[in-house]
């Protein structure tokens, strides 16, 4: 019953949900990229695991935060690392 109500409330407040990181970028706020993907990068470094995609994504988002890049979904193509 509680889940049903939350579902109804969610439909009422937004017809199209947006990820919180996208909302942060749209509003010019600092994102959580360093705490999420940046964490993966740091932990991977500690144990010698590749973490290239996370490092590139973290760099892209941080560059958008610093206004070095405009927010654009096409930047994600840089993650094609093969």
PDB file with one MODEL, atoms N, CA, C and O in Angstrom:
MODEL        1
ATOM      1  N   UNK A   1       0.821  -1.191   0.000  1.00  0.00           N
ATOM      2  CA  UNK A   1       0.000   0.000   0.000  1.00  0.00           C
ATOM      3  C   UNK A   1       0.864   1.254   0.000  1.00  0.00           C
ATOM      4  O   UNK A   1       0.583   2.189  -0.749  1.00  0.00           O
ATOM      5  N   UNK A   2       1.886   1.295   0.804  1.00  0.00           N
ATOM      6  CA  UNK A   2       2.786   2.444   0.851  1.00  0.00           C
ATOM      7  C   UNK A   2       3.466   2.644  -0.505  1.00  0.00           C
ATOM      8  O   UNK A   2       3.569   3.774  -0.982  1.00  0.00           O
ATOM      9  N   UNK A   3       3.936   1.550  -1.134  1.00  0.00           N
ATOM     10  CA  UNK A   3       4.575   1.640  -2.441  1.00  0.00           C
ATOM     11  C   UNK A   3       3.604   2.163  -3.495  1.00  0.00           C
ATOM     12  O   UNK A   3       3.995   2.938  -4.368  1.00  0.00           O
ATOM     13  N   UNK A   4       2.354   1.750  -3.421  1.00  0.00           N
ATOM     14  CA  UNK A   4       1.348   2.226  -4.367  1.00  0.00           C
ATOM     15  C   UNK A   4       1.177   3.734  -4.250  1.00  0.00           C
ATOM     16  O   UNK A   4       1.059   4.426  -5.261  1.00  0.00           O
ATOM     17  N   UNK A   5       1.162   4.241  -3.034  1.00  0.00           N
ATOM     18  CA  UNK A   5       0.991   5.674  -2.815  1.00  0.00           C
ATOM     19  C   UNK A   5       2.202   6.438  -3.325  1.00  0.00           C
ATOM     20  O   UNK A   5       2.053   7.482  -3.960  1.00  0.00           O
ATOM     21  N   UNK A   6       3.396   5.931  -3.056  1.00  0.00           N
ATOM     22  CA  UNK A   6       4.606   6.607  -3.550  1.00  0.00           C
ATOM     23  C   UNK A   6       4.623   6.641  -5.066  1.00  0.00           C
ATOM     24  O   UNK A   6       5.036   7.638  -5.658  1.00  0.00           O
ATOM     25  N   UNK A   7       4.185   5.576  -5.696  1.00  0.00           N
ATOM     26  CA  UNK A   7       4.119   5.524  -7.155  1.00  0.00           C
ATOM     27  C   UNK A   7       3.149   6.591  -7.670  1.00  0.00           C
ATOM     28  O   UNK A   7       3.459   7.303  -8.625  1.00  0.00           O
ATOM     29  N   UNK A   8       1.991   6.699  -7.047  1.00  0.00           N
ATOM     30  CA  UNK A   8       1.010   7.708  -7.448  1.00  0.00           C
ATOM     31  C   UNK A   8       1.569   9.119  -7.240  1.00  0.00           C
ATOM     32  O   UNK A   8       1.430   9.981  -8.107  1.00  0.00           O
ATOM     33  N   UNK A   9       2.199   9.344  -6.087  1.00  0.00           N
ATOM     34  CA  UNK A   9       2.773  10.656  -5.802  1.00  0.00           C
ATOM     35  C   UNK A   9       3.869  11.007  -6.809  1.00  0.00           C
ATOM     36  O   UNK A   9       3.971  12.152  -7.250  1.00  0.00           O
ATOM     37  N   UNK A  10       4.672  10.032  -7.162  1.00  0.00           N
ATOM     38  CA  UNK A  10       5.746  10.258  -8.130  1.00  0.00           C
ATOM     39  C   UNK A  10       5.207  10.643  -9.487  1.00  0.00           C
ATOM     40  O   UNK A  10       5.776  11.506 -10.156  1.00  0.00           O
ATOM     41  N   UNK A  11       4.136  10.029  -9.901  1.00  0.00           N
ATOM     42  CA  UNK A  11       3.511  10.364 -11.182  1.00  0.00           C
ATOM     43  C   UNK A  11       2.950  11.777 -11.154  1.00  0.00           C
ATOM     44  O   UNK A  11       2.971  12.485 -12.161  1.00  0.00           O
ATOM     45  N   UNK A  12       2.458  12.173 -10.015  1.00  0.00           N
ATOM     46  CA  UNK A  12       1.835  13.489  -9.891  1.00  0.00           C
ATOM     47  C   UNK A  12       2.866  14.606  -9.924  1.00  0.00           C
ATOM     48  O   UNK A  12       2.584  15.688 -10.439  1.00  0.00           O
ATOM     49  N   UNK A  13       4.061  14.364  -9.383  1.00  0.00           N
ATOM     50  CA  UNK A  13       5.057  15.433  -9.271  1.00  0.00           C
ATOM     51  C   UNK A  13       5.904  15.592 -10.513  1.00  0.00           C
ATOM     52  O   UNK A  13       6.464  16.667 -10.727  1.00  0.00           O
ATOM     53  N   UNK A  14       6.023  14.565 -11.345  1.00  0.00           N
ATOM     54  CA  UNK A  14       6.860  14.673 -12.523  1.00  0.00           C
ATOM     55  C   UNK A  14       6.430  13.663 -13.567  1.00  0.00           C
ATOM     56  O   UNK A  14       6.282  12.475 -13.281  1.00  0.00           O
ATOM     57  N   UNK A  15       6.231  14.149 -14.776  1.00  0.00           N
ATOM     58  CA  UNK A  15       5.853  13.218 -15.830  1.00  0.00           C
ATOM     59  C   UNK A  15       7.067  12.491 -16.389  1.00  0.00           C
ATOM     60  O   UNK A  15       6.929  11.426 -16.991  1.00  0.00           O
ATOM     61  N   UNK A  16       8.252  13.054 -16.196  1.00  0.00           N
ATOM     62  CA  UNK A  16       9.471  12.430 -16.700  1.00  0.00           C
ATOM     63  C   UNK A  16      10.571  12.565 -15.645  1.00  0.00           C
ATOM     64  O   UNK A  16      11.089  13.662 -15.436  1.00  0.00           O
ATOM     65  N   UNK A  17      10.930  11.481 -14.986  1.00  0.00           N
ATOM     66  CA  UNK A  17      11.954  11.576 -13.943  1.00  0.00           C
ATOM     67  C   UNK A  17      13.324  11.915 -14.529  1.00  0.00           C
ATOM     68  O   UNK A  17      13.652  11.493 -15.638  1.00  0.00           O
ATOM     69  N   UNK A  18      14.108  12.667 -13.791  1.00  0.00           N
ATOM     70  CA  UNK A  18      15.453  13.040 -14.200  1.00  0.00           C
ATOM     71  C   UNK A  18      16.437  12.601 -13.118  1.00  0.00           C
ATOM     72  O   UNK A  18      16.187  12.833 -11.935  1.00  0.00           O
ATOM     73  N   UNK A  19      17.541  11.978 -13.497  1.00  0.00           N
ATOM     74  CA  UNK A  19      18.545  11.585 -12.504  1.00  0.00           C
ATOM     75  C   UNK A  19      19.042  12.807 -11.735  1.00  0.00           C
ATOM     76  O   UNK A  19      19.136  13.906 -12.282  1.00  0.00           O
ATOM     77  N   UNK A  20      19.353  12.596 -10.473  1.00  0.00           N
ATOM     78  CA  UNK A  20      19.765  13.723  -9.628  1.00  0.00           C
ATOM     79  C   UNK A  20      21.029  14.396 -10.142  1.00  0.00           C
ATOM     80  O   UNK A  20      21.168  15.614 -10.030  1.00  0.00           O
ATOM     81  N   UNK A  21      21.957  13.620 -10.706  1.00  0.00           N
ATOM     82  CA  UNK A  21      23.178  14.237 -11.220  1.00  0.00           C
ATOM     83  C   UNK A  21      22.850  15.154 -12.398  1.00  0.00           C
ATOM     84  O   UNK A  21      23.441  16.225 -12.531  1.00  0.00           O
ATOM     85  N   UNK A  22      21.924  14.745 -13.243  1.00  0.00           N
ATOM     86  CA  UNK A  22      21.496  15.587 -14.355  1.00  0.00           C
ATOM     87  C   UNK A  22      20.831  16.860 -13.858  1.00  0.00           C
ATOM     88  O   UNK A  22      21.024  17.934 -14.429  1.00  0.00           O
ATOM     89  N   UNK A  23      20.046  16.738 -12.791  1.00  0.00           N
ATOM     90  CA  UNK A  23      19.416  17.918 -12.201  1.00  0.00           C
ATOM     91  C   UNK A  23      20.472  18.869 -11.653  1.00  0.00           C
ATOM     92  O   UNK A  23      20.360  20.085 -11.807  1.00  0.00           O
ATOM     93  N   UNK A  24      21.501  18.310 -11.010  1.00  0.00           N
ATOM     94  CA  UNK A  24      22.583  19.143 -10.476  1.00  0.00           C
ATOM     95  C   UNK A  24      23.268  19.910 -11.598  1.00  0.00           C
ATOM     96  O   UNK A  24      23.525  21.106 -11.461  1.00  0.00           O
ATOM     97  N   UNK A  25      23.565  19.241 -12.698  1.00  0.00           N
ATOM     98  CA  UNK A  25      24.228  19.892 -13.829  1.00  0.00           C
ATOM     99  C   UNK A  25      23.334  20.995 -14.384  1.00  0.00           C
ATOM    100  O   UNK A  25      23.806  22.104 -14.637  1.00  0.00           O
ATOM    101  N   UNK A  26      22.055  20.705 -14.573  1.00  0.00           N
ATOM    102  CA  UNK A  26      21.130  21.700 -15.115  1.00  0.00           C
ATOM    103  C   UNK A  26      21.044  22.938 -14.231  1.00  0.00           C
ATOM    104  O   UNK A  26      20.886  24.051 -14.732  1.00  0.00           O
ATOM    105  N   UNK A  27      21.147  22.748 -12.923  1.00  0.00           N
ATOM    106  CA  UNK A  27      21.013  23.860 -11.987  1.00  0.00           C
ATOM    107  C   UNK A  27      22.353  24.482 -11.611  1.00  0.00           C
ATOM    108  O   UNK A  27      22.407  25.379 -10.770  1.00  0.00           O
ATOM    109  N   UNK A  28      23.437  24.007 -12.233  1.00  0.00           N
ATOM    110  CA  UNK A  28      24.755  24.574 -11.961  1.00  0.00           C
ATOM    111  C   UNK A  28      25.318  24.206 -10.605  1.00  0.00           C
ATOM    112  O   UNK A  28      26.187  24.905 -10.084  1.00  0.00           O
ATOM    113  N   UNK A  29      24.835  23.120 -10.028  1.00  0.00           N
ATOM    114  CA  UNK A  29      25.321  22.681  -8.715  1.00  0.00           C
ATOM    115  C   UNK A  29      26.443  21.670  -8.889  1.00  0.00           C
ATOM    116  O   UNK A  29      26.563  21.022  -9.928  1.00  0.00           O
ATOM    117  N   UNK A  30      27.246  21.550  -7.871  1.00  0.00           N
ATOM    118  CA  UNK A  30      28.285  20.526  -7.850  1.00  0.00           C
ATOM    119  C   UNK A  30      27.617  19.156  -7.747  1.00  0.00           C
ATOM    120  O   UNK A  30      26.662  18.977  -6.991  1.00  0.00           O
ATOM    121  N   UNK A  31      28.129  18.192  -8.513  1.00  0.00           N
ATOM    122  CA  UNK A  31      27.537  16.857  -8.519  1.00  0.00           C
ATOM    123  C   UNK A  31      28.217  15.961  -7.489  1.00  0.00           C
ATOM    124  O   UNK A  31      29.134  16.378  -6.781  1.00  0.00           O
ATOM    125  N   UNK A  32      27.750  14.737  -7.426  1.00  0.00           N
ATOM    126  CA  UNK A  32      28.340  13.735  -6.530  1.00  0.00           C
ATOM    127  C   UNK A  32      29.331  12.842  -7.277  1.00  0.00           C
ATOM    128  O   UNK A  32      29.691  11.779  -6.771  1.00  0.00           O
ATOM    129  N   UNK A  33      29.778  13.243  -8.460  1.00  0.00           N
ATOM    130  CA  UNK A  33      30.619  12.389  -9.292  1.00  0.00           C
ATOM    131  C   UNK A  33      31.883  11.936  -8.554  1.00  0.00           C
ATOM    132  O   UNK A  33      32.309  10.790  -8.697  1.00  0.00           O
ATOM    133  N   UNK A  34      32.467  12.814  -7.787  1.00  0.00           N
ATOM    134  CA  UNK A  34      33.700  12.462  -7.074  1.00  0.00           C
ATOM    135  C   UNK A  34      33.451  11.395  -6.019  1.00  0.00           C
ATOM    136  O   UNK A  34      34.324  10.572  -5.745  1.00  0.00           O
ATOM    137  N   UNK A  35      32.264  11.407  -5.428  1.00  0.00           N
ATOM    138  CA  UNK A  35      31.923  10.440  -4.386  1.00  0.00           C
ATOM    139  C   UNK A  35      31.447   9.110  -4.965  1.00  0.00           C
ATOM    140  O   UNK A  35      31.466   8.094  -4.271  1.00  0.00           O
ATOM    141  N   UNK A  36      31.025   9.106  -6.213  1.00  0.00           N
ATOM    142  CA  UNK A  36      30.527   7.886  -6.847  1.00  0.00           C
ATOM    143  C   UNK A  36      31.603   7.292  -7.757  1.00  0.00           C
ATOM    144  O   UNK A  36      32.322   6.377  -7.355  1.00  0.00           O
ATOM    145  N   UNK A  37      31.712   7.806  -8.967  1.00  0.00           N
ATOM    146  CA  UNK A  37      32.689   7.268  -9.908  1.00  0.00           C
ATOM    147  C   UNK A  37      34.119   7.567  -9.484  1.00  0.00           C
ATOM    148  O   UNK A  37      35.016   6.753  -9.707  1.00  0.00           O
ATOM    149  N   UNK A  38      34.338   8.718  -8.880  1.00  0.00           N
ATOM    150  CA  UNK A  38      35.678   9.040  -8.379  1.00  0.00           C
ATOM    151  C   UNK A  38      36.132   8.045  -7.324  1.00  0.00           C
ATOM    152  O   UNK A  38      37.308   7.684  -7.267  1.00  0.00           O
ATOM    153  N   UNK A  39      35.212   7.607  -6.501  1.00  0.00           N
ATOM    154  CA  UNK A  39      35.509   6.594  -5.489  1.00  0.00           C
ATOM    155  C   UNK A  39      35.958   5.296  -6.154  1.00  0.00           C
ATOM    156  O   UNK A  39      36.930   4.675  -5.725  1.00  0.00           O
ATOM    157  N   UNK A  40      35.246   4.892  -7.204  1.00  0.00           N
ATOM    158  CA  UNK A  40      35.613   3.674  -7.938  1.00  0.00           C
ATOM    159  C   UNK A  40      37.034   3.810  -8.485  1.00  0.00           C
ATOM    160  O   UNK A  40      37.821   2.867  -8.410  1.00  0.00           O
ATOM    161  N   UNK A  41      37.359   4.962  -9.027  1.00  0.00           N
ATOM    162  CA  UNK A  41      38.698   5.202  -9.572  1.00  0.00           C
ATOM    163  C   UNK A  41      39.749   5.059  -8.472  1.00  0.00           C
ATOM    164  O   UNK A  41      40.739   4.348  -8.645  1.00  0.00           O
ATOM    165  N   UNK A  42      39.537   5.726  -7.356  1.00  0.00           N
ATOM    166  CA  UNK A  42      40.520   5.684  -6.257  1.00  0.00           C
ATOM    167  C   UNK A  42      40.699   4.274  -5.697  1.00  0.00           C
ATOM    168  O   UNK A  42      41.821   3.835  -5.441  1.00  0.00           O
ATOM    169  N   UNK A  43      39.578   3.569  -5.510  1.00  0.00           N
ATOM    170  CA  UNK A  43      39.673   2.210  -4.970  1.00  0.00           C
ATOM    171  C   UNK A  43      40.326   1.265  -5.978  1.00  0.00           C
ATOM    172  O   UNK A  43      41.102   0.390  -5.593  1.00  0.00           O
ATOM    173  N   UNK A  44      40.023   1.434  -7.242  1.00  0.00           N
ATOM    174  CA  UNK A  44      40.653   0.613  -8.276  1.00  0.00           C
ATOM    175  C   UNK A  44      42.153   0.819  -8.323  1.00  0.00           C
ATOM    176  O   UNK A  44      42.916  -0.130  -8.501  1.00  0.00           O
ATOM    177  N   UNK A  45      42.574   2.072  -8.160  1.00  0.00           N
ATOM    178  CA  UNK A  45      44.007   2.373  -8.133  1.00  0.00           C
ATOM    179  C   UNK A  45      44.706   1.634  -6.995  1.00  0.00           C
ATOM    180  O   UNK A  45      45.818   1.132  -7.159  1.00  0.00           O
ATOM    181  N   UNK A  46      44.053   1.573  -5.857  1.00  0.00           N
ATOM    182  CA  UNK A  46      44.645   0.917  -4.691  1.00  0.00           C
ATOM    183  C   UNK A  46      44.963  -0.550  -4.938  1.00  0.00           C
ATOM    184  O   UNK A  46      45.956  -1.069  -4.427  1.00  0.00           O
ATOM    185  N   UNK A  47      44.115  -1.227  -5.729  1.00  0.00           N
ATOM    186  CA  UNK A  47      44.320  -2.661  -5.928  1.00  0.00           C
ATOM    187  C   UNK A  47      44.726  -3.020  -7.356  1.00  0.00           C
ATOM    188  O   UNK A  47      44.778  -4.194  -7.722  1.00  0.00           O
ATOM    189  N   UNK A  48      45.011  -2.000  -8.151  1.00  0.00           N
ATOM    190  CA  UNK A  48      45.523  -2.246  -9.486  1.00  0.00           C
ATOM    191  C   UNK A  48      44.508  -2.711 -10.518  1.00  0.00           C
ATOM    192  O   UNK A  48      44.876  -3.368 -11.492  1.00  0.00           O
ATOM    193  N   UNK A  49      43.231  -2.378 -10.321  1.00  0.00           N
ATOM    194  CA  UNK A  49      42.206  -2.744 -11.296  1.00  0.00           C
ATOM    195  C   UNK A  49      41.991  -1.615 -12.293  1.00  0.00           C
ATOM    196  O   UNK A  49      42.035  -0.442 -11.922  1.00  0.00           O
ATOM    197  N   UNK A  50      41.758  -1.963 -13.566  1.00  0.00           N
ATOM    198  CA  UNK A  50      41.449  -0.925 -14.544  1.00  0.00           C
ATOM    199  C   UNK A  50      40.142  -0.226 -14.181  1.00  0.00           C
ATOM    200  O   UNK A  50      39.193  -0.870 -13.735  1.00  0.00           O
ATOM    201  N   UNK A  51      40.098   1.046 -14.367  1.00  0.00           N
ATOM    202  CA  UNK A  51      38.893   1.828 -14.068  1.00  0.00           C
ATOM    203  C   UNK A  51      38.787   2.992 -15.038  1.00  0.00           C
ATOM    204  O   UNK A  51      38.375   4.091 -14.667  1.00  0.00           O
ATOM    205  N   UNK A  52      39.165   2.736 -16.288  1.00  0.00           N
ATOM    206  CA  UNK A  52      39.257   3.772 -17.301  1.00  0.00           C
ATOM    207  C   UNK A  52      37.925   4.465 -17.560  1.00  0.00           C
ATOM    208  O   UNK A  52      37.880   5.694 -17.607  1.00  0.00           O
ATOM    209  N   UNK A  53      36.853   3.724 -17.729  1.00  0.00           N
ATOM    210  CA  UNK A  53      35.552   4.339 -18.016  1.00  0.00           C
ATOM    211  C   UNK A  53      35.120   5.261 -16.880  1.00  0.00           C
ATOM    212  O   UNK A  53      34.613   6.357 -17.121  1.00  0.00           O
ATOM    213  N   UNK A  54      35.321   4.814 -15.638  1.00  0.00           N
ATOM    214  CA  UNK A  54      34.955   5.666 -14.498  1.00  0.00           C
ATOM    215  C   UNK A  54      35.823   6.912 -14.444  1.00  0.00           C
ATOM    216  O   UNK A  54      35.333   7.989 -14.105  1.00  0.00           O
ATOM    217  N   UNK A  55      37.092   6.784 -14.770  1.00  0.00           N
ATOM    218  CA  UNK A  55      37.993   7.945 -14.758  1.00  0.00           C
ATOM    219  C   UNK A  55      37.586   8.952 -15.833  1.00  0.00           C
ATOM    220  O   UNK A  55      37.570  10.157 -15.581  1.00  0.00           O
ATOM    221  N   UNK A  56      37.261   8.466 -17.022  1.00  0.00           N
ATOM    222  CA  UNK A  56      36.848   9.369 -18.105  1.00  0.00           C
ATOM    223  C   UNK A  56      35.533  10.057 -17.751  1.00  0.00           C
ATOM    224  O   UNK A  56      35.398  11.266 -17.939  1.00  0.00           O
ATOM    225  N   UNK A  57      34.567   9.302 -17.242  1.00  0.00           N
ATOM    226  CA  UNK A  57      33.283   9.882 -16.867  1.00  0.00           C
ATOM    227  C   UNK A  57      33.458  10.935 -15.772  1.00  0.00           C
ATOM    228  O   UNK A  57      32.864  12.011 -15.843  1.00  0.00           O
ATOM    229  N   UNK A  58      34.265  10.629 -14.770  1.00  0.00           N
ATOM    230  CA  UNK A  58      34.521  11.583 -13.690  1.00  0.00           C
ATOM    231  C   UNK A  58      35.135  12.858 -14.247  1.00  0.00           C
ATOM    232  O   UNK A  58      34.729  13.962 -13.883  1.00  0.00           O
ATOM    233  N   UNK A  59      36.109  12.702 -15.125  1.00  0.00           N
ATOM    234  CA  UNK A  59      36.759  13.871 -15.728  1.00  0.00           C
ATOM    235  C   UNK A  59      35.764  14.708 -16.536  1.00  0.00           C
ATOM    236  O   UNK A  59      35.759  15.935 -16.432  1.00  0.00           O
ATOM    237  N   UNK A  60      34.924  14.052 -17.339  1.00  0.00           N
ATOM    238  CA  UNK A  60      33.940  14.787 -18.143  1.00  0.00           C
ATOM    239  C   UNK A  60      32.999  15.613 -17.264  1.00  0.00           C
ATOM    240  O   UNK A  60      32.765  16.792 -17.528  1.00  0.00           O
ATOM    241  N   UNK A  61      32.468  14.987 -16.228  1.00  0.00           N
ATOM    242  CA  UNK A  61      31.513  15.687 -15.369  1.00  0.00           C
ATOM    243  C   UNK A  61      32.197  16.834 -14.633  1.00  0.00           C
ATOM    244  O   UNK A  61      31.615  17.910 -14.489  1.00  0.00           O
ATOM    245  N   UNK A  62      33.418  16.620 -14.168  1.00  0.00           N
ATOM    246  CA  UNK A  62      34.135  17.693 -13.472  1.00  0.00           C
ATOM    247  C   UNK A  62      34.438  18.859 -14.421  1.00  0.00           C
ATOM    248  O   UNK A  62      34.408  20.018 -14.009  1.00  0.00           O
ATOM    249  N   UNK A  63      34.729  18.553 -15.689  1.00  0.00           N
ATOM    250  CA  UNK A  63      34.963  19.612 -16.678  1.00  0.00           C
ATOM    251  C   UNK A  63      33.678  20.396 -16.942  1.00  0.00           C
ATOM    252  O   UNK A  63      33.728  21.609 -17.146  1.00  0.00           O
ATOM    253  N   UNK A  64      32.536  19.724 -16.940  1.00  0.00           N
ATOM    254  CA  UNK A  64      31.253  20.419 -17.087  1.00  0.00           C
ATOM    255  C   UNK A  64      31.021  21.306 -15.869  1.00  0.00           C
ATOM    256  O   UNK A  64      30.589  22.450 -16.008  1.00  0.00           O
ATOM    257  N   UNK A  65      31.304  20.788 -14.683  1.00  0.00           N
ATOM    258  CA  UNK A  65      31.129  21.584 -13.459  1.00  0.00           C
ATOM    259  C   UNK A  65      31.979  22.852 -13.484  1.00  0.00           C
ATOM    260  O   UNK A  65      31.553  23.893 -12.985  1.00  0.00           O
ATOM    261  N   UNK A  66      33.175  22.769 -14.062  1.00  0.00           N
ATOM    262  CA  UNK A  66      34.087  23.926 -14.133  1.00  0.00           C
ATOM    263  C   UNK A  66      33.813  24.805 -15.358  1.00  0.00           C
ATOM    264  O   UNK A  66      34.562  25.743 -15.632  1.00  0.00           O
ATOM    265  N   UNK A  67      32.745  24.501 -16.087  1.00  0.00           N
ATOM    266  CA  UNK A  67      32.372  25.238 -17.295  1.00  0.00           C
ATOM    267  C   UNK A  67      33.423  25.163 -18.397  1.00  0.00           C
ATOM    268  O   UNK A  67      33.502  26.053 -19.244  1.00  0.00           O
ATOM    269  N   UNK A  68      34.226  24.108 -18.386  1.00  0.00           N
ATOM    270  CA  UNK A  68      35.181  23.879 -19.465  1.00  0.00           C
ATOM    271  C   UNK A  68      34.492  23.192 -20.639  1.00  0.00           C
ATOM    272  O   UNK A  68      34.946  23.304 -21.778  1.00  0.00           O
ATOM    273  N   UNK A  69      33.408  22.487 -20.369  1.00  0.00           N
ATOM    274  CA  UNK A  69      32.578  21.825 -21.379  1.00  0.00           C
ATOM    275  C   UNK A  69      31.133  22.211 -21.125  1.00  0.00           C
ATOM    276  O   UNK A  69      30.731  22.412 -19.979  1.00  0.00           O
ATOM    277  N   UNK A  70      30.364  22.313 -22.177  1.00  0.00           N
ATOM    278  CA  UNK A  70      28.923  22.517 -22.025  1.00  0.00           C
ATOM    279  C   UNK A  70      28.277  21.151 -21.773  1.00  0.00           C
ATOM    280  O   UNK A  70      28.720  20.144 -22.325  1.00  0.00           O
ATOM    281  N   UNK A  71      27.246  21.118 -20.953  1.00  0.00           N
ATOM    282  CA  UNK A  71      26.550  19.842 -20.757  1.00  0.00           C
ATOM    283  C   UNK A  71      25.989  19.355 -22.099  1.00  0.00           C
ATOM    284  O   UNK A  71      25.232  20.068 -22.758  1.00  0.00           O
ATOM    285  N   UNK A  72      26.359  18.161 -22.486  1.00  0.00           N
ATOM    286  CA  UNK A  72      25.914  17.617 -23.758  1.00  0.00           C
ATOM    287  C   UNK A  72      26.035  16.101 -23.711  1.00  0.00           C
ATOM    288  O   UNK A  72      27.121  15.581 -23.457  1.00  0.00           O
ATOM    289  N   UNK A  73      24.950  15.388 -23.947  1.00  0.00           N
ATOM    290  CA  UNK A  73      25.007  13.922 -23.899  1.00  0.00           C
ATOM    291  C   UNK A  73      26.021  13.322 -24.876  1.00  0.00           C
ATOM    292  O   UNK A  73      26.460  12.186 -24.699  1.00  0.00           O
ATOM    293  N   UNK A  74      26.390  14.084 -25.900  1.00  0.00           N
ATOM    294  CA  UNK A  74      27.358  13.551 -26.868  1.00  0.00           C
ATOM    295  C   UNK A  74      28.738  13.343 -26.249  1.00  0.00           C
ATOM    296  O   UNK A  74      29.542  12.585 -26.793  1.00  0.00           O
ATOM    297  N   UNK A  75      29.025  13.984 -25.149  1.00  0.00           N
ATOM    298  CA  UNK A  75      30.325  13.784 -24.489  1.00  0.00           C
ATOM    299  C   UNK A  75      30.523  12.329 -24.074  1.00  0.00           C
ATOM    300  O   UNK A  75      31.653  11.860 -23.939  1.00  0.00           O
ATOM    301  N   UNK A  76      29.436  11.638 -23.879  1.00  0.00           N
ATOM    302  CA  UNK A  76      29.515  10.245 -23.433  1.00  0.00           C
ATOM    303  C   UNK A  76      30.224   9.372 -24.458  1.00  0.00           C
ATOM    304  O   UNK A  76      30.727   8.303 -24.115  1.00  0.00           O
ATOM    305  N   UNK A  77      30.269   9.810 -25.701  1.00  0.00           N
ATOM    306  CA  UNK A  77      30.956   9.006 -26.723  1.00  0.00           C
ATOM    307  C   UNK A  77      32.427   8.837 -26.394  1.00  0.00           C
ATOM    308  O   UNK A  77      33.069   7.906 -26.881  1.00  0.00           O
ATOM    309  N   UNK A  78      32.969   9.724 -25.575  1.00  0.00           N
ATOM    310  CA  UNK A  78      34.359   9.584 -25.153  1.00  0.00           C
ATOM    311  C   UNK A  78      34.570   8.344 -24.301  1.00  0.00           C
ATOM    312  O   UNK A  78      35.708   7.922 -24.095  1.00  0.00           O
ATOM    313  N   UNK A  79      33.497   7.760 -23.808  1.00  0.00           N
ATOM    314  CA  UNK A  79      33.612   6.540 -22.997  1.00  0.00           C
ATOM    315  C   UNK A  79      33.800   5.301 -23.849  1.00  0.00           C
ATOM    316  O   UNK A  79      34.060   4.226 -23.309  1.00  0.00           O
ATOM    317  N   UNK A  80      33.679   5.413 -25.145  1.00  0.00           N
ATOM    318  CA  UNK A  80      33.901   4.261 -26.026  1.00  0.00           C
ATOM    319  C   UNK A  80      35.401   4.002 -26.085  1.00  0.00           C
ATOM    320  O   UNK A  80      36.127   4.616 -26.867  1.00  0.00           O
ATOM    321  N   UNK A  81      35.832   3.104 -25.262  1.00  0.00           N
ATOM    322  CA  UNK A  81      37.262   2.905 -25.054  1.00  0.00           C
ATOM    323  C   UNK A  81      37.819   1.713 -25.813  1.00  0.00           C
ATOM    324  O   UNK A  81      39.001   1.407 -25.656  1.00  0.00           O
ATOM    325  N   UNK A  82      37.041   1.036 -26.613  1.00  0.00           N
ATOM    326  CA  UNK A  82      37.518  -0.137 -27.356  1.00  0.00           C
ATOM    327  C   UNK A  82      38.179   0.270 -28.653  1.00  0.00           C
ATOM    328  O   UNK A  82      38.639  -0.588 -29.406  1.00  0.00           O
TER     329      UNK A  82
ENDMDL
END
